[in-house]
Structure formats: C-alpha cells, structure tokens
Amino acid sequence: MSDRDARPVNEDIRLEKPERKAHRRHTGISLSPRHKSHSKSDQALLTISELARELGVGSHILRYWETHFPDLRPLQRAGNRRYYRPDDVALARRINHLLNNEGYTVKGAVKYLSSEDQKDNKNASEAEESLIKAGICQQWQEELRSISSMLSDALTTE
C-alpha cells in the first residue's frame, strides 16, 4: 500500500484544486466617498455620473430624487446634461445619508427636510428681527448719549 492509497480521497481532491481568489464583481459604482485628491475643487460643478459615483448610487436614483425633492435642482445644459452645484451636492449627500444611513423613506425624508427648511426660515426671520431690534437699540443709545452729553454740558456751564 502506497502513501497515496493511505490518504483519504477527499484530501487528494483538495490538494489538486487550485486555490480560488475571492473577487468582487465590478459594478462601476464606487462605494467609497470622494477622495480629497480628486481633481475637481469643492466649488466645481459635478456631472450626474460623478455625483452618483461619489454617493455610491446610480444616476437613475439621482434623477428619481430630483422628482421627489423640490430643492434638488441641478443645472441642465444642452441635451439635458445635469450639472450639480455645491449646494445641490450637499443636499444630495444629506438625502443619501437620510435614506441609506438613517433609514428614512423617501416620503419621510421629504417631510423631514421640508420641516428643517421651515425651522431655518423661522430662525432666519428671528435673526433678522433681532438685527433690526439691535439697530433700533443702537440708535436709541446714540440719542441717549447725545442727550446725556447735552445735559452734562448744560450743568458744567452753570
């Protein structure tokens, strides 16, 4: 009996099979965020494919979001080519985070973002109002200082 006959049959098969390398199927969509070494600046316009690659979603998803999120309005040039401004990119990132990380539905994310906009508008109007009040207070302070100096001048001359 040889050594080969003494080994179990399964072991022979394992030794004869070449090792397979685990590989990931290339889908064309990068799941990692855009690296800072990317050739475009943060203020540059992104095409739909660049933004889709950055977010890890398909371009059809971005077009779908445009129909449901009224604030997501990229520039459209010749041939309906979409260019996303920095504000649009930030909003798309926010939408992506709400949908894919926070677990919101599209309807829920729309509702959340619209309520957030209302809060921002309310805060902006309150800030505007406080600036107006501060301006009025500053005018009153100047008038009071003027009156005070007039009274002190009148008292010192007598």
XYZ file of C-alpha atoms in Angstrom, residues 7-98:
92
model
C -4.745 9.229 2.262
C -8.471 9.797 2.124
C -9.894 10.556 -1.296
C -11.231 13.996 -0.259
C -7.755 15.146 0.731
C -6.447 14.295 -2.738
C -9.147 16.429 -4.325
C -8.396 19.405 -2.080
C -4.729 19.250 -2.923
C -5.342 19.087 -6.628
C -7.781 22.023 -6.803
C -6.122 25.369 -7.387
C -6.844 27.978 -4.739
C -9.519 30.391 -5.818
C -9.103 34.041 -5.040
C -12.145 35.799 -3.731
C -13.026 38.609 -6.076
C -15.648 41.266 -6.075
C -17.662 41.834 -9.163
C -17.044 45.271 -10.617
C -20.313 47.187 -10.756
C -18.936 50.503 -11.903
C -20.131 52.221 -8.733
C -17.574 53.122 -6.126
C -18.835 52.711 -2.597
C -16.169 54.927 -1.071
C -16.642 58.688 -0.722
C -14.798 61.070 -2.994
C -11.180 61.449 -2.000
C -9.759 64.907 -1.348
C -7.129 64.209 -4.010
C -9.931 64.315 -6.595
C -9.023 66.642 -9.448
C -12.044 68.960 -9.011
C -12.347 71.560 -6.294
C -15.238 71.566 -3.844
C -16.789 74.537 -5.672
C -16.739 72.856 -9.108
C -19.875 71.573 -10.782
C -20.262 67.790 -10.803
C -21.909 65.773 -13.531
C -24.602 63.278 -12.610
C -22.212 60.353 -13.077
C -19.544 61.954 -10.855
C -22.046 62.609 -8.075
C -23.571 59.144 -8.434
C -20.100 57.591 -8.155
C -19.322 59.712 -5.089
C -22.554 58.742 -3.311
C -22.448 55.104 -4.377
C -25.848 55.216 -6.092
C -26.921 55.011 -9.707
C -27.587 58.079 -11.816
C -31.205 56.932 -12.186
C -31.527 57.255 -8.393
C -30.399 60.889 -8.544
C -32.928 61.601 -11.287
C -35.607 59.928 -9.136
C -34.631 62.107 -6.154
C -34.960 65.203 -8.350
C -38.639 64.364 -8.877
C -39.334 63.993 -5.142
C -37.087 66.627 -3.534
C -38.016 70.064 -4.903
C -34.811 71.735 -3.666
C -32.608 69.341 -5.634
C -32.460 71.171 -8.964
C -29.205 70.773 -10.898
C -28.321 72.992 -13.828
C -29.383 71.434 -17.112
C -27.358 72.266 -20.168
C -27.557 71.158 -23.782
C -29.010 67.700 -24.200
C -30.414 67.763 -20.639
C -26.918 67.177 -19.231
C -27.103 67.728 -15.472
C -24.505 69.686 -13.502
C -24.777 69.712 -9.720
C -23.750 72.886 -7.885
C -22.066 72.666 -4.450
C -25.423 73.303 -2.718
C -27.036 70.516 -4.753
C -24.139 68.188 -3.908
C -24.546 68.939 -0.189
C -28.298 68.305 -0.417
C -27.766 65.045 -2.321
C -25.303 63.907 0.358
C -27.878 64.789 3.030
C -30.633 62.903 1.198
C -28.352 59.910 0.722
C -27.492 59.925 4.434
C -31.153 60.133 5.469
